[in-house]
XYZ file of C-alpha atoms in Angstrom:
560
model
C 28.050 24.759 35.413
C 25.225 21.774 35.978
C 22.451 22.732 34.665
C 19.802 20.509 35.943
C 19.953 21.879 39.062
C 18.611 25.080 37.401
C 15.750 23.414 35.918
C 13.449 24.288 38.855
C 14.172 27.938 38.745
C 13.718 28.143 34.972
C 10.091 26.550 35.864
C 9.046 28.711 38.730
C 9.851 31.824 36.372
C 6.475 30.938 34.499
C 4.835 30.108 37.747
C 4.504 27.314 40.285
C 2.229 25.000 38.538
C 4.371 24.664 35.009
C 5.232 21.593 34.171
C 7.580 20.192 31.329
C 9.620 17.530 30.326
C 13.079 17.577 32.051
C 15.467 19.084 28.861
C 17.833 17.249 26.747
C 21.505 17.929 27.509
C 23.045 17.511 24.093
C 27.036 17.603 24.929
C 27.695 17.785 21.376
C 26.794 19.758 18.149
C 27.066 16.265 16.315
C 24.587 15.146 19.328
C 21.993 18.333 19.212
C 21.735 17.328 15.062
C 20.828 14.028 16.085
C 18.338 15.268 18.264
C 16.863 17.837 15.553
C 18.585 20.696 16.838
C 20.303 22.364 14.056
C 21.435 26.061 12.907
C 21.135 27.044 16.948
C 22.123 26.620 20.134
C 18.563 25.535 21.528
C 15.374 24.969 20.601
C 11.526 23.495 22.053
C 9.921 20.900 20.161
C 6.381 21.628 20.410
C 5.206 18.024 19.746
C 6.762 16.250 22.721
C 7.005 19.327 24.765
C 10.437 18.986 25.370
C 13.877 21.846 25.509
C 16.931 20.522 23.824
C 20.014 22.520 24.295
C 23.545 21.777 22.421
C 26.165 22.562 25.130
C 28.967 23.042 22.716
C 27.243 25.987 21.693
C 26.380 27.483 24.727
C 29.803 27.340 25.865
C 31.420 28.803 22.182
C 28.496 31.762 23.143
C 29.685 32.403 26.587
C 26.375 31.360 27.887
C 27.495 28.452 30.052
C 26.501 30.697 32.959
C 23.011 31.421 32.309
C 21.075 28.292 32.882
C 18.059 30.069 33.740
C 18.033 32.499 31.565
C 18.381 30.033 28.861
C 15.781 27.216 29.856
C 13.412 29.914 30.864
C 13.080 31.389 27.403
C 12.776 28.033 26.011
C 9.774 27.144 28.799
C 8.406 30.353 27.390
C 7.909 28.680 24.059
C 5.670 26.369 25.429
C 3.645 29.038 27.770
C 3.558 32.248 25.762
C 4.242 31.898 22.148
C 3.549 29.996 20.552
C 2.351 27.069 22.901
C 1.583 24.859 20.696
C 1.473 23.593 17.058
C -2.160 24.642 15.619
C -0.988 28.296 16.854
C 2.195 27.565 15.567
C 0.580 27.026 12.165
C -1.192 30.080 12.356
C 1.633 32.603 13.587
C 3.863 31.295 10.752
C 1.036 31.441 8.307
C 0.379 34.990 9.314
C 3.779 36.060 9.582
C 4.337 34.927 5.144
C 1.632 37.318 4.759
C 3.731 40.558 6.070
C 6.219 39.293 3.653
C 5.029 38.650 0.108
C 7.497 37.429 -2.183
C 10.076 36.558 0.798
C 7.904 33.599 2.333
C 11.105 31.753 2.540
C 11.983 33.595 5.533
C 8.885 33.006 7.619
C 10.305 30.439 10.309
C 13.281 32.980 10.735
C 10.962 36.022 11.077
C 8.235 34.023 13.276
C 11.040 32.944 15.695
C 12.642 36.059 16.143
C 8.845 37.947 17.214
C 8.229 35.005 19.669
C 11.507 35.877 21.151
C 10.791 39.133 21.654
C 7.306 38.340 23.819
C 9.110 35.718 25.929
C 12.594 37.971 26.647
C 10.601 40.891 27.477
C 7.998 39.336 29.286
C 11.252 37.647 30.993
C 13.329 40.495 31.249
C 10.496 43.017 32.995
C 8.288 41.082 34.810
C 10.797 38.208 36.175
C 14.188 39.962 36.753
C 15.797 37.773 34.432
C 19.261 38.945 32.447
C 17.583 38.526 29.199
C 20.455 41.587 28.059
C 23.183 40.150 29.143
C 22.374 36.872 26.317
C 22.450 39.421 23.769
C 25.299 41.553 24.917
C 27.440 38.052 24.907
C 26.239 37.058 21.861
C 26.325 40.346 19.881
C 28.419 40.193 16.463
C 30.457 42.638 15.237
C 29.230 42.944 11.752
C 25.552 41.998 12.060
C 23.199 42.215 9.790
C 20.359 45.092 9.841
C 17.979 42.735 10.205
C 19.521 42.240 13.620
C 20.679 45.738 14.319
C 16.535 46.686 13.615
C 16.113 43.881 16.518
C 18.599 44.870 19.260
C 17.828 48.273 18.638
C 14.375 47.355 19.239
C 15.166 45.625 22.827
C 17.511 48.810 23.816
C 14.354 50.943 23.603
C 12.067 48.392 25.347
C 14.117 47.952 27.999
C 15.644 51.633 28.434
C 19.336 50.804 27.593
C 21.562 53.078 26.381
C 22.104 52.722 22.359
C 24.934 50.705 21.434
C 24.449 48.041 24.709
C 23.238 45.723 22.346
C 23.611 47.437 19.006
C 26.933 47.535 17.273
C 26.573 49.717 13.877
C 24.901 53.051 13.419
C 21.600 53.091 14.056
C 20.148 55.098 10.740
C 16.643 56.948 10.846
C 14.985 54.073 9.535
C 15.773 51.455 12.025
C 15.249 53.975 14.907
C 11.878 54.485 13.775
C 11.199 50.784 13.119
C 12.532 50.108 16.356
C 10.416 52.299 18.310
C 7.340 51.378 16.515
C 7.911 47.572 17.455
C 9.164 48.080 20.434
C 5.009 49.773 21.069
C 3.566 46.459 18.954
C 5.646 44.164 21.408
C 3.611 45.951 24.457
C 0.311 46.959 22.689
C 0.129 43.142 21.392
C 1.744 40.835 24.288
C -1.485 39.391 25.252
C -3.014 39.515 21.316
C 0.232 38.565 19.731
C -1.092 36.436 16.959
C -2.428 39.367 15.400
C 0.654 41.680 15.993
C 2.466 38.904 13.967
C 2.001 40.161 10.638
C 2.515 43.850 11.844
C 6.471 42.459 13.006
C 6.839 40.791 9.728
C 6.268 43.786 7.867
C 8.407 46.038 9.998
C 10.953 43.352 9.094
C 10.418 43.548 4.950
C 12.846 45.565 4.156
C 15.449 44.278 5.980
C 14.795 40.979 3.695
C 14.530 42.073 0.689
C 17.721 41.649 -0.798
C 19.303 40.007 2.422
C 22.337 37.885 2.247
C 21.489 34.148 3.393
C 24.971 33.542 4.980
C 24.638 36.452 7.200
C 21.098 35.515 7.584
C 22.598 32.063 8.642
C 24.294 33.672 11.632
C 21.563 35.725 12.689
C 19.322 32.302 12.938
C 22.521 30.728 14.786
C 21.355 33.362 18.077
C 17.785 32.503 18.038
C 16.609 29.647 19.105
C 14.131 27.206 17.074
C 10.866 25.421 17.598
C 10.703 21.981 15.715
C 7.309 19.477 15.199
C 7.564 15.673 14.279
C 7.485 14.308 10.941
C 4.124 12.748 11.751
C 2.583 16.288 13.229
C -0.839 16.673 12.304
C -2.048 20.336 13.013
C -5.730 20.832 12.595
C -7.218 24.045 11.586
C -4.368 25.176 8.927
C -6.908 24.817 5.473
C -8.651 27.627 6.832
C -6.820 31.374 6.484
C -6.679 34.218 8.757
C -8.941 36.913 6.578
C -8.360 39.436 9.188
C -6.043 42.462 7.345
C -1.952 42.383 8.138
C -1.393 46.408 8.441
C 1.898 48.101 8.849
C 2.243 49.489 12.863
C 3.186 52.915 10.912
C -0.399 52.618 9.839
C -2.040 50.823 12.868
C -3.920 52.970 15.373
C -3.381 50.982 18.224
C 0.537 51.220 18.047
C 0.704 54.539 16.069
C -1.119 57.305 17.663
C -0.705 59.499 14.486
C -2.220 56.970 12.828
C -5.816 56.884 11.151
C -8.060 56.042 13.875
C -9.463 53.616 10.316
C -6.485 51.099 10.201
C -6.469 51.054 5.962
C -8.017 47.387 4.943
C -4.808 45.144 3.536
C -5.381 46.515 -0.486
C -2.307 44.366 -1.425
C -3.207 41.465 -3.735
C -3.540 38.488 -1.815
C -1.407 35.490 -2.561
C -2.936 32.551 -3.732
C -5.284 30.419 -1.755
C -6.304 34.075 0.418
C -10.612 33.788 0.838
C -11.772 30.965 3.425
C -9.256 28.366 2.428
C -5.432 28.271 1.605
C -4.513 26.655 -1.656
C -2.985 22.726 -1.108
C 0.336 24.178 -2.377
C 0.749 26.833 0.194
C -1.030 24.267 2.593
C 2.148 21.908 2.261
C 4.531 24.890 2.073
C 3.525 25.938 5.750
C 4.111 22.485 6.782
C 7.061 22.045 5.662
C 8.588 25.180 6.981
C 7.238 23.790 10.387
C 9.514 21.529 10.027
C 7.377 18.533 8.709
C 9.311 16.310 6.459
C 6.110 15.403 4.109
C 5.603 15.102 0.010
C 3.714 17.359 -1.660
C 1.109 13.440 -2.249
C 0.741 13.225 1.797
C 0.279 16.907 1.915
C -2.929 16.886 0.008
C -4.341 13.878 1.440
C -4.311 15.570 4.513
C -5.621 18.492 3.169
C -8.062 17.447 1.170
C -9.379 15.003 4.661
C -9.604 18.464 6.909
C -11.665 19.952 4.339
C -13.697 17.033 4.004
C -14.907 15.897 7.598
C -17.222 18.883 7.712
C -19.410 17.425 5.322
C -19.009 13.886 5.710
C -22.215 12.109 6.044
C -23.678 9.012 7.246
C -23.765 6.782 3.437
C -26.968 5.310 2.390
C -27.923 1.656 3.545
C -29.980 -1.121 1.886
C -32.475 -3.227 3.688
C -31.942 -7.026 3.905
C -34.209 -9.772 4.677
C -35.289 -9.805 8.559
C -32.350 -10.224 10.767
C -31.777 -12.957 13.017
C -31.910 -12.881 17.174
C -30.519 -15.519 19.613
C -32.805 -18.137 20.553
C -32.072 -20.167 23.818
C -31.896 -24.003 23.175
C -29.941 -25.337 26.238
C -27.425 -25.726 28.436
C -23.933 -27.004 27.824
C -20.828 -27.384 30.398
C -18.767 -23.937 31.506
C -14.708 -24.211 31.939
C -12.058 -22.929 33.097
C -10.874 -20.657 30.574
C -13.884 -19.188 28.822
C -15.333 -15.913 29.510
C -16.781 -15.712 33.165
C -19.778 -13.652 31.860
C -20.508 -16.699 29.782
C -21.657 -18.505 32.848
C -25.360 -18.972 33.629
C -26.095 -18.996 37.388
C -28.919 -19.494 37.823
C -29.051 -22.855 35.403
C -25.612 -23.597 37.919
C -27.042 -23.040 41.114
C -30.395 -25.364 40.527
C -28.327 -27.931 39.234
C -26.189 -28.194 42.270
C -25.505 -25.885 45.567
C -21.688 -26.134 45.821
C -20.552 -24.316 42.451
C -17.072 -26.226 41.270
C -15.921 -24.323 38.222
C -15.822 -26.428 35.107
C -17.541 -29.192 36.944
C -21.173 -28.036 38.286
C -21.196 -24.558 36.269
C -22.797 -24.642 32.338
C -23.701 -21.803 30.078
C -26.494 -21.287 27.804
C -26.644 -22.925 24.416
C -28.121 -20.032 21.545
C -29.859 -20.427 18.274
C -31.224 -18.261 16.151
C -34.584 -17.269 15.452
C -36.252 -14.202 12.759
C -35.844 -11.081 14.358
C -38.399 -7.190 14.305
C -35.451 -5.629 13.191
C -34.303 -5.474 9.467
C -30.562 -5.778 8.899
C -28.503 -2.847 7.602
C -26.006 -3.397 4.606
C -23.920 -0.082 3.357
C -24.108 0.558 -0.242
C -20.737 0.025 -1.995
C -19.210 2.943 -3.589
C -17.470 3.002 -7.180
C -15.835 6.318 -7.564
C -14.638 7.540 -10.910
C -13.004 11.212 -10.734
C -11.884 13.247 -13.688
C -8.303 14.158 -14.207
C -8.036 15.594 -18.051
C -6.176 18.644 -19.132
C -9.408 20.883 -17.950
C -9.422 19.783 -14.711
C -6.679 21.210 -11.736
C -3.777 19.697 -10.124
C -5.019 19.342 -6.673
C -1.598 18.821 -5.255
C -1.460 22.868 -6.473
C -4.574 24.372 -6.001
C -8.143 22.934 -4.758
C -9.733 20.690 -7.131
C -13.385 20.306 -6.194
C -13.569 16.920 -7.793
C -11.061 15.713 -5.305
C -12.624 17.501 -2.460
C -16.034 16.033 -3.662
C -14.756 12.960 -4.243
C -13.062 12.611 -0.724
C -15.992 13.339 0.710
C -18.401 11.013 -0.724
C -15.783 8.133 -0.148
C -14.765 8.790 3.487
C -18.282 8.654 4.477
C -19.052 5.767 2.937
C -15.826 4.097 5.002
C -17.686 5.627 8.345
C -20.368 3.446 7.765
C -18.528 -0.149 6.894
C -18.966 0.678 2.909
C -15.718 -0.391 0.332
C -15.027 1.956 -2.105
C -13.735 1.783 -5.659
C -11.258 4.907 -6.830
C -10.393 5.508 -10.510
C -8.714 8.893 -11.525
C -8.901 8.954 -15.132
C -8.001 10.789 -18.340
C -6.482 10.078 -21.789
C -5.965 6.462 -23.018
C -4.210 4.424 -20.762
C -4.277 7.097 -18.364
C -5.789 5.704 -15.121
C -5.069 5.297 -11.788
C -6.992 2.996 -9.527
C -7.482 1.470 -5.838
C -6.624 -2.289 -5.631
C -10.075 -3.126 -6.083
C -12.881 -2.326 -3.690
C -10.824 -1.206 -0.350
C -11.337 -0.030 3.028
C -7.600 1.570 3.251
C -8.300 5.560 3.769
C -4.251 6.088 2.579
C -4.986 4.182 -0.664
C -8.202 5.851 -1.687
C -6.376 9.741 -1.164
C -3.120 8.920 -2.825
C -5.705 8.080 -5.928
C -8.059 10.907 -5.658
C -4.932 13.354 -4.964
C -3.190 12.121 -8.047
C -3.209 14.194 -11.240
C -2.487 13.402 -15.149
C -3.852 16.702 -17.000
C -3.585 14.857 -20.493
C -6.743 13.907 -22.545
C -10.302 12.488 -22.216
C -11.198 8.994 -22.338
C -13.347 7.095 -19.711
C -11.796 4.004 -18.500
C -14.608 1.998 -19.770
C -12.262 -1.289 -19.504
C -12.949 -0.992 -15.547
C -17.023 -1.074 -15.893
C -16.508 -3.807 -17.800
C -13.896 -5.853 -15.582
C -15.752 -5.004 -12.385
C -19.424 -5.619 -13.496
C -19.194 -7.997 -16.354
C -16.268 -9.808 -16.295
C -16.903 -11.059 -12.638
C -19.769 -10.772 -9.889
C -20.553 -8.508 -7.751
C -21.717 -9.692 -4.484
C -23.053 -6.470 -3.007
C -25.116 -3.663 -4.232
C -23.139 -0.814 -5.643
C -23.373 2.811 -6.424
C -21.382 4.095 -9.377
C -20.480 8.277 -9.098
C -18.983 9.830 -12.089
C -17.302 13.096 -11.563
C -16.498 14.916 -15.048
C -17.584 17.600 -17.629
C -18.992 17.393 -21.091
C -15.979 14.231 -21.753
C -18.780 11.820 -19.933
C -19.881 10.923 -23.546
C -16.469 8.956 -23.807
C -18.190 6.333 -21.497
C -20.689 5.571 -24.148
C -19.233 7.310 -27.256
C -15.632 5.064 -27.334
C -14.815 1.393 -27.621
C -13.374 -0.648 -25.039
C -9.864 -2.425 -26.195
C -11.516 -5.239 -27.574
C -14.035 -3.584 -29.605
C -17.043 -3.880 -27.384
C -19.390 -0.854 -27.640
C -18.880 1.568 -23.976
C -22.390 2.515 -24.300
C -23.425 -1.854 -23.551
C -21.158 -1.846 -21.310
C -22.266 1.169 -19.308
C -25.612 0.002 -19.690
C -24.467 -3.831 -18.348
C -22.067 -2.173 -15.692
C -25.174 -0.264 -14.045
C -27.650 -2.666 -14.001
C -25.161 -5.192 -12.366
C -24.259 -2.309 -9.659
C -27.873 -3.056 -8.535
C -27.428 0.298 -7.037
C -28.081 2.957 -9.616
C -25.431 5.234 -10.445
C -24.851 8.841 -10.656
C -22.941 11.658 -13.721
C -22.277 14.683 -11.872
C -21.243 16.883 -14.403
C -20.148 20.677 -14.687
C -22.223 21.594 -17.873
C -23.853 24.535 -19.781
C -27.890 24.532 -19.622
C -28.092 23.174 -23.060
C -25.514 19.977 -22.636
C -27.321 18.412 -19.882
C -29.994 16.997 -22.310
C -27.464 15.537 -24.667
C -25.823 13.549 -21.950
C -29.399 12.310 -20.829
C -29.749 11.315 -23.903
C -26.718 9.649 -24.842
C -26.818 7.662 -20.866
C -30.467 6.368 -20.023
C -31.211 4.925 -17.086
C -28.115 6.946 -14.678
C -28.959 10.343 -12.407
C -27.446 12.712 -13.987
C -26.693 15.678 -11.657
C -25.582 19.310 -13.522
C -23.400 21.993 -11.446
C -22.615 25.013 -12.875
C -19.721 25.796 -11.000
C -16.964 23.410 -9.365
C -17.567 24.486 -6.244
C -21.485 23.110 -6.107
C -19.714 19.652 -6.102
C -19.144 20.009 -2.000
C -22.799 20.877 -1.711
C -23.945 18.022 -3.547
C -21.547 15.465 -2.113
C -23.169 16.419 1.369
C -26.470 16.079 0.390
C -25.284 12.391 -1.915
C -26.769 10.097 0.265
C -29.813 11.776 1.389
C -31.058 12.864 -1.990
C -30.132 10.025 -4.272
C -30.333 6.739 -1.724
C -33.582 7.832 -0.211
C -35.137 7.770 -3.413
C -33.220 4.404 -4.846
C -34.373 2.290 -1.571
C -38.050 3.645 -1.456
């Protein structure tokens, strides 16, 4: 059967104006693997909106004569659930909350949930034979999860028990299937809210489940795949709405208390306003994005920093120059057409001959009335000693503040040097002052976790061994360990206090020490770091507010 001939009918199942790329028909399972389709017979790629079909597996599952049903189902992932990358990520994150401790099964549960909503719509509203598909792909020895899932469809479509199920239906399975069918109808148009409840119903069937048996279940569920370089916005923020088991949800169970109980289970790390970096990376990988911990952390802190980015301060220079007409010169073919002075050309000759009579103005310069502005470069030192969190696992407000400062500087054309430091000889730095955002985030998201020894040699190399060509502001983010900047000597025995003083003077735009200190330690630090602005925070979270207000508060004063 030529499936391509039925593509239009599959699109029409979702409306006359539905548009999706033509499917990719893979004739063998090997070809399907090369197209990133593994472990299933069909998938919908959310990044490029393409249906991919493993025709060999389709034939093995006896579905070769059901092109409209199979392809209409895949289109449903674009039209109904999850529709786009962002909602797909939110769906997976919500499912993870419904199966605490079993988050590794979240992609399977999310696929089951999306398939259920799509198939119910196609069976009831479009008259497609979705129940026939499940009859044909039934297995003689199903897992309890698959039995519960099939019994749910029997309830949804008023089918006789045993039509889709192949084993005995226990009281637990029957009760869960009744709740699940009700949930599918209640949350059909608000499916994101219902995802957590569906996951909670699946929880008991996943506990102690055999991976091999679930692999057979995965083969009977279509999958959704995203590209390796997919960027999914909004994933750092968490969904704080409580996950309620359908038995306790008054919208699903009429006998439940009218006030649904709050989710009083301990929330996994990262619950609150934002999730933790490690969970962010886990979700990306479960979505199919091949990404390292380092790259995931860089994306995480970029997104967290974005709402706080501010214009970096600028310093005025002498009066800028303005163009001054000094005469005319010939304009020839090949030069910019807009450069021609048509009035002067017509005055010279009433007959315009390009390259012969055409002229263009010659411009000199003169002092203007506006002042030229130059962004102040940023030299940033971030503490990564053992008392600081690993930014790739847990939120590091030092890293977040550093990202806000560095990305703000890049936004207005400044150059940034970042140095991550911990114990002696433990430091990571950019290749001087750069405008490479990836290089900066690579340093900021690194971690040492060692002792505490400020890299005083970096100040010496940057400001004493060579001459800085433009104004630079030095920012150090640390705690009381910053005293090693002035109490220790460099590798040549030169006092750190002397180097710090000379570096501050050579930088030309001041220096700020942003430190997490108890009140009594602030005066001590001020006494040993004369000339430096000391900004104390009592909690690391306060670094975000500092970074956002930094240019407005500090540089307006420095440039006065």
